[in-house]
PDB file of C-alpha atoms in Angstrom:
ATOM      1  CA  MET A 211      37.546   8.977  37.394  1.00 65.00           C
ATOM      2  CA  ALA A 212      33.862   8.814  36.372  1.00 72.00           C
ATOM      3  CA  THR A 213      31.175   9.031  38.998  1.00 78.00           C
ATOM      4  CA  PRO A 214      29.878   5.543  39.798  1.00 81.00           C
ATOM      5  CA  ARG A 215      26.341   4.944  38.593  1.00 84.00           C
ATOM      6  CA  VAL A 216      23.808   2.141  39.025  1.00 89.00           C
ATOM      7  CA  PHE A 217      21.289   1.136  36.394  1.00 91.00           C
ATOM      8  CA  ILE A 218      18.296  -1.047  37.321  1.00 91.00           C
ATOM      9  CA  VAL A 219      16.520  -2.742  34.446  1.00 91.00           C
ATOM     10  CA  ARG A 220      13.346  -4.722  35.033  1.00 89.00           C
ATOM     11  CA  HIS A 221      12.297  -7.538  32.727  1.00 95.00           C
ATOM     12  CA  GLY A 222      10.287  -6.927  29.556  1.00 96.00           C
ATOM     13  CA  GLU A 223       6.604  -7.493  29.070  1.00 97.00           C
ATOM     14  CA  THR A 224       5.039 -10.931  29.844  1.00 98.00           C
ATOM     15  CA  GLU A 225       1.479 -12.119  29.455  1.00 98.00           C
ATOM     16  CA  TRP A 226       0.899 -11.659  33.182  1.00 97.00           C
ATOM     17  CA  SER A 227       2.360  -8.165  33.288  1.00 96.00           C
ATOM     18  CA  LEU A 228      -0.022  -7.246  30.495  1.00 96.00           C
ATOM     19  CA  ASN A 229      -3.082  -8.142  32.567  1.00 96.00           C
ATOM     20  CA  GLY A 230      -1.760  -7.108  35.973  1.00 96.00           C
ATOM     21  CA  ARG A 231      -1.170 -10.535  37.473  1.00 98.00           C
ATOM     22  CA  HIS A 232       1.504 -10.623  40.200  1.00 97.00           C
ATOM     23  CA  THR A 233       4.514 -12.555  38.920  1.00 96.00           C
ATOM     24  CA  GLY A 234       7.306 -13.689  41.200  1.00 96.00           C
ATOM     25  CA  THR A 235       8.519 -17.266  40.974  1.00 96.00           C
ATOM     26  CA  THR A 236       6.547 -18.389  37.948  1.00 97.00           C
ATOM     27  CA  GLU A 237       8.763 -18.630  34.845  1.00 97.00           C
ATOM     28  CA  LEU A 238       7.041 -16.768  32.024  1.00 97.00           C
ATOM     29  CA  PRO A 239       8.634 -15.865  28.697  1.00 98.00           C
ATOM     30  CA  LEU A 240       8.625 -12.353  27.308  1.00 98.00           C
ATOM     31  CA  THR A 241       5.927 -11.614  24.778  1.00 98.00           C
ATOM     32  CA  ALA A 242       6.973 -10.909  21.156  1.00 98.00           C
ATOM     33  CA  ASN A 243       6.149  -7.285  21.809  1.00 98.00           C
ATOM     34  CA  GLY A 244       8.119  -7.379  25.045  1.00 98.00           C
ATOM     35  CA  GLU A 245      11.194  -8.644  23.152  1.00 98.00           C
ATOM     36  CA  LYS A 246      10.772  -5.977  20.460  1.00 98.00           C
ATOM     37  CA  ARG A 247      10.452  -3.201  23.067  1.00 97.00           C
ATOM     38  CA  VAL A 248      13.557  -4.389  25.003  1.00 97.00           C
ATOM     39  CA  LYS A 249      15.605  -4.423  21.785  1.00 97.00           C
ATOM     40  CA  ALA A 250      14.448  -0.896  20.973  1.00 97.00           C
ATOM     41  CA  THR A 251      15.268   0.218  24.505  1.00 96.00           C
ATOM     42  CA  GLY A 252      18.737  -1.280  24.171  1.00 96.00           C
ATOM     43  CA  GLN A 253      19.347   0.579  20.882  1.00 96.00           C
ATOM     44  CA  ALA A 254      18.240   3.853  22.492  1.00 97.00           C
ATOM     45  CA  LEU A 255      20.098   3.543  25.816  1.00 95.00           C
ATOM     46  CA  VAL A 256      23.175   1.346  25.212  1.00 96.00           C
ATOM     47  CA  GLY A 257      26.237   2.520  23.328  1.00 95.00           C
ATOM     48  CA  GLU A 258      29.483   4.483  23.680  1.00 93.00           C
ATOM     49  CA  ASP A 259      27.511   7.696  23.161  1.00 95.00           C
ATOM     50  CA  ARG A 260      24.459   6.700  25.168  1.00 95.00           C
ATOM     51  CA  LEU A 261      23.311   6.615  28.815  1.00 94.00           C
ATOM     52  CA  ILE A 262      24.650   3.096  29.384  1.00 94.00           C
ATOM     53  CA  VAL A 263      28.212   2.863  28.138  1.00 94.00           C
ATOM     54  CA  PRO A 264      29.165  -0.821  27.977  1.00 95.00           C
ATOM     55  CA  SER A 265      32.919  -0.178  28.203  1.00 94.00           C
ATOM     56  CA  GLN A 266      32.358   1.661  31.488  1.00 94.00           C
ATOM     57  CA  LEU A 267      30.395  -1.161  33.161  1.00 94.00           C
ATOM     58  CA  ALA A 268      32.193  -3.016  35.982  1.00 93.00           C
ATOM     59  CA  HIS A 269      29.680  -5.517  37.327  1.00 94.00           C
ATOM     60  CA  ILE A 270      26.243  -6.661  36.245  1.00 95.00           C
ATOM     61  CA  TYR A 271      23.777  -8.453  38.506  1.00 95.00           C
ATOM     62  CA  VAL A 272      20.925 -10.407  36.945  1.00 96.00           C
ATOM     63  CA  SER A 273      17.900 -12.118  38.470  1.00 96.00           C
ATOM     64  CA  PRO A 274      17.699 -15.901  38.247  1.00 96.00           C
ATOM     65  CA  ARG A 275      14.355 -15.550  36.439  1.00 96.00           C
ATOM     66  CA  LYS A 276      14.526 -16.500  32.725  1.00 97.00           C
ATOM     67  CA  ARG A 277      12.530 -13.380  31.733  1.00 97.00           C
ATOM     68  CA  ALA A 278      15.120 -11.130  33.352  1.00 97.00           C
ATOM     69  CA  GLN A 279      18.004 -13.072  31.739  1.00 96.00           C
ATOM     70  CA  ARG A 280      16.353 -12.815  28.322  1.00 97.00           C
ATOM     71  CA  THR A 281      15.817  -9.087  28.843  1.00 97.00           C
ATOM     72  CA  PHE A 282      19.510  -8.709  29.601  1.00 96.00           C
ATOM     73  CA  GLU A 283      20.482 -10.652  26.441  1.00 95.00           C
ATOM     74  CA  LEU A 284      18.271  -8.452  24.274  1.00 96.00           C
ATOM     75  CA  LEU A 285      19.901  -5.261  25.546  1.00 95.00           C
ATOM     76  CA  ASN A 286      22.939  -6.408  23.548  1.00 93.00           C
ATOM     77  CA  LEU A 287      25.709  -5.188  25.831  1.00 94.00           C
ATOM     78  CA  GLY A 288      28.311  -7.347  24.083  1.00 93.00           C
ATOM     79  CA  CYS A 289      29.761  -9.170  27.058  1.00 93.00           C
ATOM     80  CA  ARG A 290      33.169 -10.808  26.587  1.00 91.00           C
ATOM     81  CA  GLU A 291      32.485 -13.525  29.138  1.00 88.00           C
ATOM     82  CA  LYS A 292      29.995 -16.341  28.658  1.00 89.00           C
ATOM     83  CA  LEU A 293      26.754 -15.463  30.418  1.00 93.00           C
ATOM     84  CA  PRO A 294      26.242 -17.768  33.396  1.00 95.00           C
ATOM     85  CA  TRP A 295      23.054 -19.295  31.962  1.00 95.00           C
ATOM     86  CA  GLN A 296      24.418 -19.856  28.415  1.00 90.00           C
ATOM     87  CA  GLU A 297      26.518 -22.554  26.779  1.00 82.00           C
ATOM     88  CA  GLN A 298      28.350 -20.164  24.402  1.00 73.00           C
ATOM     89  CA  PRO A 299      29.635 -16.587  24.852  1.00 65.00           C
ATOM     90  CA  GLN A 300      27.141 -14.016  23.662  1.00 59.00           C
ATOM     91  CA  SER A 301      29.782 -12.349  21.455  1.00 55.00           C
ATOM     92  CA  GLU A 302      31.848 -14.843  19.528  1.00 58.00           C
ATOM     93  CA  ASN A 303      33.278 -12.069  17.315  1.00 60.00           C
ATOM     94  CA  GLU A 304      35.831  -9.868  19.073  1.00 65.00           C
ATOM     95  CA  GLN A 305      34.500  -6.736  17.400  1.00 65.00           C
ATOM     96  CA  HIS A 306      31.093  -7.298  19.031  1.00 83.00           C
ATOM     97  CA  VAL A 307      32.596  -7.296  22.531  1.00 89.00           C
ATOM     98  CA  ARG A 308      31.717  -4.018  24.189  1.00 92.00           C
ATOM     99  CA  THR A 309      32.224  -4.834  27.859  1.00 94.00           C
ATOM    100  CA  ASP A 310      34.465  -6.842  30.162  1.00 94.00           C
ATOM    101  CA  ALA A 311      31.970  -6.486  33.015  1.00 94.00           C
ATOM    102  CA  LYS A 312      31.431  -9.559  35.187  1.00 94.00           C
ATOM    103  CA  VAL A 313      27.864 -10.867  34.966  1.00 95.00           C
ATOM    104  CA  GLN A 314      26.519 -12.513  38.135  1.00 96.00           C
ATOM    105  CA  VAL A 315      23.191 -14.176  38.697  1.00 96.00           C
ATOM    106  CA  THR A 316      21.932 -13.480  42.216  1.00 96.00           C
ATOM    107  CA  ASP A 317      18.820 -14.119  44.266  1.00 95.00           C
ATOM    108  CA  ASP A 318      19.414 -10.779  45.942  1.00 95.00           C
ATOM    109  CA  ILE A 319      17.571  -9.028  43.102  1.00 94.00           C
ATOM    110  CA  ARG A 320      15.076 -11.692  42.178  1.00 94.00           C
ATOM    111  CA  GLU A 321      11.413 -10.885  41.979  1.00 94.00           C
ATOM    112  CA  TRP A 322       9.203 -10.846  45.051  1.00 93.00           C
ATOM    113  CA  ASP A 323       7.762 -14.229  46.128  1.00 96.00           C
ATOM    114  CA  TYR A 324       3.979 -13.644  46.027  1.00 97.00           C
ATOM    115  CA  GLY A 325       3.227 -17.091  47.519  1.00 98.00           C
ATOM    116  CA  ASP A 326      -0.537 -17.704  47.501  1.00 97.00           C
ATOM    117  CA  TYR A 327      -1.038 -14.434  45.569  1.00 98.00           C
ATOM    118  CA  GLU A 328       1.129 -15.585  42.643  1.00 98.00           C
ATOM    119  CA  GLY A 329      -0.737 -15.115  39.386  1.00 98.00           C
ATOM    120  CA  LEU A 330      -3.564 -13.063  40.943  1.00 98.00           C
ATOM    121  CA  THR A 331      -4.419  -9.438  40.266  1.00 97.00           C
ATOM    122  CA  SER A 332      -4.515  -6.944  43.093  1.00 96.00           C
ATOM    123  CA  ALA A 333      -8.277  -6.685  42.629  1.00 96.00           C
ATOM    124  CA  THR A 334      -8.664 -10.481  43.114  1.00 97.00           C
ATOM    125  CA  ILE A 335      -6.487 -10.376  46.213  1.00 97.00           C
ATOM    126  CA  ARG A 336      -8.521  -7.503  47.724  1.00 95.00           C
ATOM    127  CA  GLU A 337     -11.743  -9.423  46.936  1.00 96.00           C
ATOM    128  CA  GLN A 338     -10.415 -12.620  48.589  1.00 96.00           C
ATOM    129  CA  ARG A 339      -9.293 -10.686  51.661  1.00 96.00           C
ATOM    130  CA  LYS A 340     -12.632  -8.945  51.963  1.00 96.00           C
ATOM    131  CA  LYS A 341     -14.469 -12.281  51.803  1.00 97.00           C
ATOM    132  CA  SER A 342     -12.238 -13.697  54.545  1.00 96.00           C
ATOM    133  CA  GLY A 343     -12.752 -10.650  56.776  1.00 97.00           C
ATOM    134  CA  GLU A 344      -9.295  -9.224  56.310  1.00 95.00           C
ATOM    135  CA  GLY A 345      -8.626  -5.558  55.697  1.00 93.00           C
ATOM    136  CA  PRO A 346      -7.361  -3.930  52.544  1.00 93.00           C
ATOM    137  CA  TRP A 347      -4.102  -5.414  51.219  1.00 94.00           C
ATOM    138  CA  ASP A 348      -0.864  -3.494  51.474  1.00 94.00           C
ATOM    139  CA  ILE A 349       2.065  -5.667  50.347  1.00 93.00           C
ATOM    140  CA  TRP A 350       4.540  -3.715  52.493  1.00 94.00           C
ATOM    141  CA  ARG A 351       2.415  -4.117  55.630  1.00 94.00           C
ATOM    142  CA  ASP A 352       0.734  -7.488  54.998  1.00 94.00           C
ATOM    143  CA  GLY A 353       3.211  -9.376  52.823  1.00 95.00           C
ATOM    144  CA  CYS A 354       2.028 -12.491  50.997  1.00 96.00           C
ATOM    145  CA  PRO A 355       0.754 -15.683  52.688  1.00 96.00           C
ATOM    146  CA  GLY A 356       2.962 -18.546  51.611  1.00 97.00           C
ATOM    147  CA  GLY A 357       5.463 -16.035  50.235  1.00 97.00           C
ATOM    148  CA  GLU A 358       7.441 -13.065  51.460  1.00 95.00           C
ATOM    149  CA  TYR A 359       6.889 -10.479  54.123  1.00 94.00           C
ATOM    150  CA  VAL A 360       8.786  -7.294  54.756  1.00 90.00           C
ATOM    151  CA  ASP A 361      11.227  -7.857  57.606  1.00 80.00           C
TER     152      ASP A 361
END
């Protein structure tokens, strides 16, 4: 029996990730370059002779964010089952099926909710906090007003 492994894949490049804006709940598409880079990553890492072997995958968890779902699609794992967010199976042709893994969309791995800080850069957040008399921002200590805090 093979040793169980976990792979964590973040979404590809968006306009906000390019300029350092915090992106949580806002639905942003991948950039053209982001899509190109995800495809190249999939070609390099996914295959029967690669790091991620589709036939060995048992379960796949995907964020509810469209950018994460699109990233998953572009990795081209060749799922037998219809992806939860699609009308048609990703692989209509049996020879393109490379995995029987169950794909599940779950909030448990969704992006952080930045609340009032959504769409702002860290520099802007620090500047706003300084003007309001608050100390330096540490997301793990301070959380995000109107969004999430570490429990």
